[in-house]
PDB file of N, CA and C in Angstrom:
ATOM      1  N   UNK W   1     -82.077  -2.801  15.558  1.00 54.00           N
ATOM      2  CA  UNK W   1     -81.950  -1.356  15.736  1.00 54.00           C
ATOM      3  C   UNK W   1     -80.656  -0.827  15.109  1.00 54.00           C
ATOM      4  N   UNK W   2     -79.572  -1.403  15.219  1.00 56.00           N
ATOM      5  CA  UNK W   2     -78.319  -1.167  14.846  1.00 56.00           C
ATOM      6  C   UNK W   2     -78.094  -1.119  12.977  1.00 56.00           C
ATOM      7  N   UNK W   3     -79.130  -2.313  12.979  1.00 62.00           N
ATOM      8  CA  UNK W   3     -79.188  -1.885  11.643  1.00 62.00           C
ATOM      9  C   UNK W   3     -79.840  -1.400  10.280  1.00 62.00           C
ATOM     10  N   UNK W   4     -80.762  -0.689  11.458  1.00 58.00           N
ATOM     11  CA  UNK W   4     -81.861   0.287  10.886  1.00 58.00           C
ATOM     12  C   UNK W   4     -81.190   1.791  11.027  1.00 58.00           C
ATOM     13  N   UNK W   5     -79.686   2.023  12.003  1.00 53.00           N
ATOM     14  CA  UNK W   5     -79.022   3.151  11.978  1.00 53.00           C
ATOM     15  C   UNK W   5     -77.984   3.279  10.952  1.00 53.00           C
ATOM     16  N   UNK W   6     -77.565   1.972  10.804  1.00 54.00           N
ATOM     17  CA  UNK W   6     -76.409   1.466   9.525  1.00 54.00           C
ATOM     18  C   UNK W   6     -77.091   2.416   8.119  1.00 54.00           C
ATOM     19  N   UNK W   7     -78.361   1.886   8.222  1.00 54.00           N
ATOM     20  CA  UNK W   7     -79.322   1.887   6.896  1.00 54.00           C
ATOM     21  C   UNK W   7     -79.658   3.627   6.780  1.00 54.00           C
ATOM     22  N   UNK W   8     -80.030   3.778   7.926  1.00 54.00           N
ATOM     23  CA  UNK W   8     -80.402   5.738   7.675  1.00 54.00           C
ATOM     24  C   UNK W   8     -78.908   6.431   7.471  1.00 54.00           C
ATOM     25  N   UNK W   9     -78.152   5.812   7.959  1.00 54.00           N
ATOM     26  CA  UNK W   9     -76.749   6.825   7.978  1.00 54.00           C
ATOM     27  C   UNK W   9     -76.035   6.421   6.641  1.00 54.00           C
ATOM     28  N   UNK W  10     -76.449   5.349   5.772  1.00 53.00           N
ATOM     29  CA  UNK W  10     -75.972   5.509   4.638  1.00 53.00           C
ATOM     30  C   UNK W  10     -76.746   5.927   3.162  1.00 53.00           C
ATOM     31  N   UNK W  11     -78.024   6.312   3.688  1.00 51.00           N
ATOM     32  CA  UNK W  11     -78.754   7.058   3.215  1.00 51.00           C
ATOM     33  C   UNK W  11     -78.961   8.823   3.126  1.00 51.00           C
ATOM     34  N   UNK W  12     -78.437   8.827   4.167  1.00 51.00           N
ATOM     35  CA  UNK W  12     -77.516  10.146   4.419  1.00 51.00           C
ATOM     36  C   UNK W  12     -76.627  10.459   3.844  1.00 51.00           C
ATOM     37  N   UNK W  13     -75.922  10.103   3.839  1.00 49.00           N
ATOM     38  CA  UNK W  13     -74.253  10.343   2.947  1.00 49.00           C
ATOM     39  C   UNK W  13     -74.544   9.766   1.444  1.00 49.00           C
ATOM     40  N   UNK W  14     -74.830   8.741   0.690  1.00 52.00           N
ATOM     41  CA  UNK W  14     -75.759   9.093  -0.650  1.00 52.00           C
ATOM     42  C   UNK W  14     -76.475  10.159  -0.609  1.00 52.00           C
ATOM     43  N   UNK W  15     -77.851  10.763  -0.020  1.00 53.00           N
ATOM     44  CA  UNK W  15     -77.920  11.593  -0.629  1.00 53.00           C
ATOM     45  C   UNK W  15     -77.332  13.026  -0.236  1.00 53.00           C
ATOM     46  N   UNK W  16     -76.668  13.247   0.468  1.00 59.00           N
ATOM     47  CA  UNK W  16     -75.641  14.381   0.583  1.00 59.00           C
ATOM     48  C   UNK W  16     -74.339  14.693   0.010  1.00 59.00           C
ATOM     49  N   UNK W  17     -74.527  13.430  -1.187  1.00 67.00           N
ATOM     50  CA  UNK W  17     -72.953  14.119  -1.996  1.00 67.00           C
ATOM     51  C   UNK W  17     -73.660  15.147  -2.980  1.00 67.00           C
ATOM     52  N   UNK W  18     -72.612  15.691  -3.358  1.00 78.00           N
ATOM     53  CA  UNK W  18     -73.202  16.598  -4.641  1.00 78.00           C
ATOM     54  C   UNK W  18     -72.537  16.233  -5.669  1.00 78.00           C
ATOM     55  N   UNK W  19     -73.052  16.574  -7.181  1.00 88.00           N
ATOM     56  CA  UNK W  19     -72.951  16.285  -8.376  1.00 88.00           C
ATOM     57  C   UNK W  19     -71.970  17.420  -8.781  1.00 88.00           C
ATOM     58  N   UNK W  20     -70.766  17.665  -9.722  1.00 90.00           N
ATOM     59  CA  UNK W  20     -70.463  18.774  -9.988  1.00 90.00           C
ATOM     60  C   UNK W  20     -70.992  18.986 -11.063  1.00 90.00           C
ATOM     61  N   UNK W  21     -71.498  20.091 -11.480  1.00 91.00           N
ATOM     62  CA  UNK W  21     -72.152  20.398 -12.776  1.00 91.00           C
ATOM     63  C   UNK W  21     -70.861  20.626 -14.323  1.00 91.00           C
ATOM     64  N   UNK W  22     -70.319  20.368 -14.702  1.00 94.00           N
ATOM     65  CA  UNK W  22     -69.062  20.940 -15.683  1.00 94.00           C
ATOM     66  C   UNK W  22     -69.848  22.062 -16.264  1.00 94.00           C
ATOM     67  N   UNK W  23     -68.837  23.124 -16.802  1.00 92.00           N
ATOM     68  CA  UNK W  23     -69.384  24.056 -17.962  1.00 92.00           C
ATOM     69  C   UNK W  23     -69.497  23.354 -19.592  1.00 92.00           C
ATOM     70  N   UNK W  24     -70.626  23.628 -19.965  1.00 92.00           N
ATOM     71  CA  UNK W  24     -70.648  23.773 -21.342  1.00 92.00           C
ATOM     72  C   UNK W  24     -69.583  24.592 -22.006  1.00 92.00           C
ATOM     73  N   UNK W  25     -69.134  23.929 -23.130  1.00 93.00           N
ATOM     74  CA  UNK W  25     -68.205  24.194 -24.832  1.00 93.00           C
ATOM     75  C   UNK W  25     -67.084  24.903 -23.933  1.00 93.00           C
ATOM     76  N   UNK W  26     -66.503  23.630 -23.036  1.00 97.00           N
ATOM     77  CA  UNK W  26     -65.510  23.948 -22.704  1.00 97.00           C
ATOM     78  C   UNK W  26     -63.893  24.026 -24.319  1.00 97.00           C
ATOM     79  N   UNK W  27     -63.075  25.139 -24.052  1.00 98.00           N
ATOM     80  CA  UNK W  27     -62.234  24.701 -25.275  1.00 98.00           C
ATOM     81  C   UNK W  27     -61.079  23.847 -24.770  1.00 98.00           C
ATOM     82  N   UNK W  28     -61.121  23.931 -23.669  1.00 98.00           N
ATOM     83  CA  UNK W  28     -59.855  23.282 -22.983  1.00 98.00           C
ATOM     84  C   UNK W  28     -59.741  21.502 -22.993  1.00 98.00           C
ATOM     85  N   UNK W  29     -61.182  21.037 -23.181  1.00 97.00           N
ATOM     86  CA  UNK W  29     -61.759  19.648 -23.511  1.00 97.00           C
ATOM     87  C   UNK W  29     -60.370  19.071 -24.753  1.00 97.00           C
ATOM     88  N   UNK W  30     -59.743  17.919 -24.822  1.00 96.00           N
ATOM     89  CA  UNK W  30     -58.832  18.144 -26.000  1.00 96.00           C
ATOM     90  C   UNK W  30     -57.459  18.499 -25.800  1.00 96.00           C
ATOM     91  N   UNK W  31     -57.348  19.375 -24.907  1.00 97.00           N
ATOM     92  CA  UNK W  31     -56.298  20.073 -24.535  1.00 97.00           C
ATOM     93  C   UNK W  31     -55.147  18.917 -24.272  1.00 97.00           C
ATOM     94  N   UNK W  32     -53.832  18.989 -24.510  1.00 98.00           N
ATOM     95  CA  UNK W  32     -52.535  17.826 -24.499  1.00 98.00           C
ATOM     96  C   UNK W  32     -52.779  17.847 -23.080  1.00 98.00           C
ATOM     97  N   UNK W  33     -52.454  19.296 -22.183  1.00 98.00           N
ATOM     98  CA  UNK W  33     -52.453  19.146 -20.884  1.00 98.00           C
ATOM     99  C   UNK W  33     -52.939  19.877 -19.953  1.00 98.00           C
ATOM    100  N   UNK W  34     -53.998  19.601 -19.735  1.00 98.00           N
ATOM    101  CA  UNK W  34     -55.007  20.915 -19.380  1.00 98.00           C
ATOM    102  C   UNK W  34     -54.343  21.230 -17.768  1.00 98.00           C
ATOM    103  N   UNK W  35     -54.108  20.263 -17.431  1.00 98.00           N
ATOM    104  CA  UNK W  35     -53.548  20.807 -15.524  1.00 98.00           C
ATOM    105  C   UNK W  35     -52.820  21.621 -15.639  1.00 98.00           C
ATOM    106  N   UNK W  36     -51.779  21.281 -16.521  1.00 98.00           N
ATOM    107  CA  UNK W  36     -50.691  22.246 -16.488  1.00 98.00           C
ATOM    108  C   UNK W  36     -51.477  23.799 -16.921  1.00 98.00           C
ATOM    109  N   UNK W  37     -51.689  23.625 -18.069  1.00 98.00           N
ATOM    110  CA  UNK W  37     -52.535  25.016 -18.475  1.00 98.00           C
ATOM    111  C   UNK W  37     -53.529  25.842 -17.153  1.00 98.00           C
ATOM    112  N   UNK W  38     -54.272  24.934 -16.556  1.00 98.00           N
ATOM    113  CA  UNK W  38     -54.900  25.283 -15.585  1.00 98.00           C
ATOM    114  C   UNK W  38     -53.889  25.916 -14.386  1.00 98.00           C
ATOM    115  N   UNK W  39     -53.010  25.397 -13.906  1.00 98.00           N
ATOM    116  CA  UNK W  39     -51.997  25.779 -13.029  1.00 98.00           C
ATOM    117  C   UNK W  39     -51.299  27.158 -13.730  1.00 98.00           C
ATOM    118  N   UNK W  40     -51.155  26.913 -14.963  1.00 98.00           N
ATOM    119  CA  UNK W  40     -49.965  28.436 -15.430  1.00 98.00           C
ATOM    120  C   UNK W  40     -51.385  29.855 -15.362  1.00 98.00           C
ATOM    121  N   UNK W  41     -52.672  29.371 -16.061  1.00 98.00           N
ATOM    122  CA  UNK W  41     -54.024  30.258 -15.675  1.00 98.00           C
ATOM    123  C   UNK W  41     -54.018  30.680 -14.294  1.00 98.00           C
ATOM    124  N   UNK W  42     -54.047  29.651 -13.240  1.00 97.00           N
ATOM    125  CA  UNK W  42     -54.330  30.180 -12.050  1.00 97.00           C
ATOM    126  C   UNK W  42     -53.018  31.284 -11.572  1.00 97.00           C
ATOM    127  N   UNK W  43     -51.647  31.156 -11.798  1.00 98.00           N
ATOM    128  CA  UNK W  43     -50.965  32.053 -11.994  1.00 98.00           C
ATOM    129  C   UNK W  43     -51.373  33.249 -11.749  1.00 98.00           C
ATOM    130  N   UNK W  44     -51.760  33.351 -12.925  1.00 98.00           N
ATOM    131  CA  UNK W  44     -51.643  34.608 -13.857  1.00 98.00           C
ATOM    132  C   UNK W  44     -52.977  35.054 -13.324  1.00 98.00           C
ATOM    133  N   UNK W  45     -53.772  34.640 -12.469  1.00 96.00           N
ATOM    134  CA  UNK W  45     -54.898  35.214 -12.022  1.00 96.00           C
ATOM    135  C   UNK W  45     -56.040  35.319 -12.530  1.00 96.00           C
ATOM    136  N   UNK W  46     -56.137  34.070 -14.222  1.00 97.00           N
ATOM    137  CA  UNK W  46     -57.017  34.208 -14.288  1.00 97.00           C
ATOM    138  C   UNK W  46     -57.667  33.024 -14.042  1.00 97.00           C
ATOM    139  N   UNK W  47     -58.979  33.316 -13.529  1.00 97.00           N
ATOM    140  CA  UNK W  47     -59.301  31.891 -12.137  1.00 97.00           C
ATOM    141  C   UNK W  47     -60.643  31.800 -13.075  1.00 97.00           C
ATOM    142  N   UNK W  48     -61.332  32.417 -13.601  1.00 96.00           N
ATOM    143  CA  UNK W  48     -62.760  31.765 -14.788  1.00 96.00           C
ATOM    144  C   UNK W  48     -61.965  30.648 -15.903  1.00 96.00           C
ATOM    145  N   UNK W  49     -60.494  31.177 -16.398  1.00 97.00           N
ATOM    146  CA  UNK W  49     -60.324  30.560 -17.511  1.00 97.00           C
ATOM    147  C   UNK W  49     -59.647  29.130 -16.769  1.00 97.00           C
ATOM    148  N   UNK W  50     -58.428  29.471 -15.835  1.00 98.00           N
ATOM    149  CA  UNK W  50     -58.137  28.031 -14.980  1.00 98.00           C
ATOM    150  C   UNK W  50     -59.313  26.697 -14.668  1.00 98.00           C
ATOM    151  N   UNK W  51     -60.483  27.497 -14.239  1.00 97.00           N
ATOM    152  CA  UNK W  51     -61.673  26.625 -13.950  1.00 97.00           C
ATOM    153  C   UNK W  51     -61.925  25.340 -14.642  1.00 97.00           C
ATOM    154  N   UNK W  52     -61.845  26.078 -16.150  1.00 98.00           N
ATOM    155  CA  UNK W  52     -62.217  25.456 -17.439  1.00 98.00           C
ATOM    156  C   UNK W  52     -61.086  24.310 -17.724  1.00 98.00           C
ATOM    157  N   UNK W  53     -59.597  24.855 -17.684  1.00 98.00           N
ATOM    158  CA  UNK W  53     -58.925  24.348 -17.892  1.00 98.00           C
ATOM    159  C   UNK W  53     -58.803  22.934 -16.593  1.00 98.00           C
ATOM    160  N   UNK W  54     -58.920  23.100 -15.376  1.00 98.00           N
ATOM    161  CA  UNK W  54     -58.791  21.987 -14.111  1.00 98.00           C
ATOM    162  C   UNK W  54     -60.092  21.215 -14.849  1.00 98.00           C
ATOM    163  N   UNK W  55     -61.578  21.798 -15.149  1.00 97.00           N
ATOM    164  CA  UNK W  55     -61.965  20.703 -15.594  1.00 97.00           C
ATOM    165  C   UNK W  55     -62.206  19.893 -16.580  1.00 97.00           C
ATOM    166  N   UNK W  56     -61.640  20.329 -18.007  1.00 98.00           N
ATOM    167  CA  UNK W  56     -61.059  20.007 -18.529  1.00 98.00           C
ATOM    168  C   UNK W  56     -60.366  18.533 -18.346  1.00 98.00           C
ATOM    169  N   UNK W  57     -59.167  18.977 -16.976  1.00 98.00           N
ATOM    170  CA  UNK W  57     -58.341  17.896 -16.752  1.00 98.00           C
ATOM    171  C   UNK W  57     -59.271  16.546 -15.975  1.00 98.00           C
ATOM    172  N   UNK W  58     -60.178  17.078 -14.913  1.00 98.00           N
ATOM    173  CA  UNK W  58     -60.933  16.249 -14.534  1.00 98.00           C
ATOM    174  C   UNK W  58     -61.710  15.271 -15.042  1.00 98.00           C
ATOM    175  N   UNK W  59     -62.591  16.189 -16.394  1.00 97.00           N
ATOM    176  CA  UNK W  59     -62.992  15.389 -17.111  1.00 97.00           C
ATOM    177  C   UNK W  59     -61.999  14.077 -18.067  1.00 97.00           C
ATOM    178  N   UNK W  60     -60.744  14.500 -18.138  1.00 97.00           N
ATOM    179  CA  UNK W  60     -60.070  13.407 -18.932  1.00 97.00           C
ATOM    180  C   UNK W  60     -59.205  12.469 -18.089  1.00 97.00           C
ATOM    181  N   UNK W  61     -59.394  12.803 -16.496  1.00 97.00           N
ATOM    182  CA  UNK W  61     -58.303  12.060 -15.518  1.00 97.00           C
ATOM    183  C   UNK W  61     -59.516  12.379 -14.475  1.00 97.00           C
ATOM    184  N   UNK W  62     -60.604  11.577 -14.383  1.00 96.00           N
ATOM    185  CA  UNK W  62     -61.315  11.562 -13.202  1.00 96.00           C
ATOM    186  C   UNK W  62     -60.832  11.285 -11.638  1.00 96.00           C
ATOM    187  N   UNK W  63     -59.830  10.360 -11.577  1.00 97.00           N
ATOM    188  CA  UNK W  63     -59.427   9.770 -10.947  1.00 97.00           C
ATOM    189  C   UNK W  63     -58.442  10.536  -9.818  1.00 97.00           C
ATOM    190  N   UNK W  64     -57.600  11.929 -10.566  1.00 97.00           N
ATOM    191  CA  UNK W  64     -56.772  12.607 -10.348  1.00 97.00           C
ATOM    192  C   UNK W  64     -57.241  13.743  -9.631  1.00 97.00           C
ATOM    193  N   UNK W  65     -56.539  13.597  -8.143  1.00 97.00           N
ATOM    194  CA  UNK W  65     -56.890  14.062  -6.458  1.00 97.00           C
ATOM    195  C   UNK W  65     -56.174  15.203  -6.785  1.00 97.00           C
ATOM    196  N   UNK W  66     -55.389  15.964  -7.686  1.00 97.00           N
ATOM    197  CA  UNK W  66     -54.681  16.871  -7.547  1.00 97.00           C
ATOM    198  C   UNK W  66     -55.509  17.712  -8.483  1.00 97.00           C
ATOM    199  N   UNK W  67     -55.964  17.315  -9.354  1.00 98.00           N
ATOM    200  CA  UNK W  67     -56.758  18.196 -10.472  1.00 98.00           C
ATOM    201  C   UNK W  67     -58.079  18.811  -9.598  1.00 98.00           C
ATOM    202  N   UNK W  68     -58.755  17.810  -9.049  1.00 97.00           N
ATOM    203  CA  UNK W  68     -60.015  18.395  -8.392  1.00 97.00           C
ATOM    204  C   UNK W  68     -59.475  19.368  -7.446  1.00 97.00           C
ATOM    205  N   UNK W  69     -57.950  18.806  -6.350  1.00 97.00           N
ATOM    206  CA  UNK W  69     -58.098  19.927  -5.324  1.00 97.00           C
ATOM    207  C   UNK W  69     -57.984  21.278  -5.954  1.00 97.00           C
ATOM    208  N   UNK W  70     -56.944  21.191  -7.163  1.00 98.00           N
ATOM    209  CA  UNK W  70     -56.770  22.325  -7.700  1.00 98.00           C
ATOM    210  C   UNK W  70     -58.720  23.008  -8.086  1.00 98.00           C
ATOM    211  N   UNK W  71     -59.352  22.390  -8.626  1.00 97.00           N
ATOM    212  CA  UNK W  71     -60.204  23.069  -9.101  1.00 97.00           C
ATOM    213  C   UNK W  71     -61.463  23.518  -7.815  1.00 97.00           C
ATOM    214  N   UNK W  72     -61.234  22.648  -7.372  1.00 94.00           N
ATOM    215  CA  UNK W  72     -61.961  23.304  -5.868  1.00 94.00           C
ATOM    216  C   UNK W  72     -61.197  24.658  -5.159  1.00 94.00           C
ATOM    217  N   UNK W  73     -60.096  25.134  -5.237  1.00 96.00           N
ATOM    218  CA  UNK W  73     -59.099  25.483  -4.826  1.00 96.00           C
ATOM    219  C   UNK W  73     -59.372  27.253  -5.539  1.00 96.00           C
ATOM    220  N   UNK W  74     -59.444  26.859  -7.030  1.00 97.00           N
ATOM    221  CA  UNK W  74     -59.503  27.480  -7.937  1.00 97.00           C
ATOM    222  C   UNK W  74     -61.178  28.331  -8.143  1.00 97.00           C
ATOM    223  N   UNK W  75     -62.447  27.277  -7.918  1.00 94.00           N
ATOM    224  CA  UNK W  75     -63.303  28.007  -7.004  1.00 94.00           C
ATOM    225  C   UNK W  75     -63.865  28.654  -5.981  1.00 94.00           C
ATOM    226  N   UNK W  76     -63.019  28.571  -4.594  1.00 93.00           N
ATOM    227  CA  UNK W  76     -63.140  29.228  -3.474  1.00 93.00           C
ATOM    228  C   UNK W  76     -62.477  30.414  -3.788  1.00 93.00           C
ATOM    229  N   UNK W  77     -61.416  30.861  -4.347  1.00 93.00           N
ATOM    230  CA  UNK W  77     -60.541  32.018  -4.808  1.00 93.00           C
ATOM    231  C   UNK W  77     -61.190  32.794  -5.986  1.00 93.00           C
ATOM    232  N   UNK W  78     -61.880  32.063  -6.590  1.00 89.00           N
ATOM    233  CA  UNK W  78     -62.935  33.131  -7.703  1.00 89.00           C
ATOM    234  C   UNK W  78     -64.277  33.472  -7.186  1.00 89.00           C
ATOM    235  N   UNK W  79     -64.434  32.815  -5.973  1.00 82.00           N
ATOM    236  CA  UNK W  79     -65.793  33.429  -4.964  1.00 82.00           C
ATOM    237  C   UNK W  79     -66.555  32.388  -5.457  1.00 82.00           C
ATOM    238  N   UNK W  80     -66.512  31.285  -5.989  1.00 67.00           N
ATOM    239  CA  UNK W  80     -67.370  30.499  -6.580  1.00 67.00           C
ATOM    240  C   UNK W  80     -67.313  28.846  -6.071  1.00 67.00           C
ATOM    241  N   UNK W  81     -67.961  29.095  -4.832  1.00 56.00           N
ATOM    242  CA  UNK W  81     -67.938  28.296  -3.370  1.00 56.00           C
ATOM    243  C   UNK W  81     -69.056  26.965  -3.993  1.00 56.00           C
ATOM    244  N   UNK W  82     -70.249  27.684  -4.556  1.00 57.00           N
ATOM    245  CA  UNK W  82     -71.230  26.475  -4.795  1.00 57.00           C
ATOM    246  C   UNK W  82     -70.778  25.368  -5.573  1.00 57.00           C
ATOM    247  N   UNK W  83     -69.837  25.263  -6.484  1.00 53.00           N
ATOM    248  CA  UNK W  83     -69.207  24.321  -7.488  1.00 53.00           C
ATOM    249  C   UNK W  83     -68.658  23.400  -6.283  1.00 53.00           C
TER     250      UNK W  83
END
């Protein structure tokens, strides 16, 4: 029994992560340092172009907990919760 609950509850959490979708012909892709760029964007308030730029960084530093919070961060503040 115990480990027929093991088995549903990690079937659960697989399929309840979500995928992030990236934007297409990002220009920021390339970029020397897109976080930074993304951080001086979010600044300045602009939170569509920061987006690009955090993922950008994500895409080239997957690994990097500060880039995503930023870009999660960076979508709740542009109203753009589903990302």
């Amino acid at each position: 029994f115990v480990e027929e609950q093991i088995a549903a509850g990690q079937q659960k959490s697989d399929s309840s992560r979500m995928i992030y979708v990236f934007s297409d012909q990002n220009p920021y892709v390339g970029h020397p340092n897109p976080l930074k760029e993304g951080q001086e964007l979010f600044r300045k308030g602009l939170l569509s172009e920061a987006v690009l730029a955090l993922e950008a960084e994500v895409l080239k530093n997957p690994d990097n907990s500060e880039g995503w919070r930023l870009l999660g961060i960076t979508h709740a503040e542009n109203d753009d919760d589903q990302q």
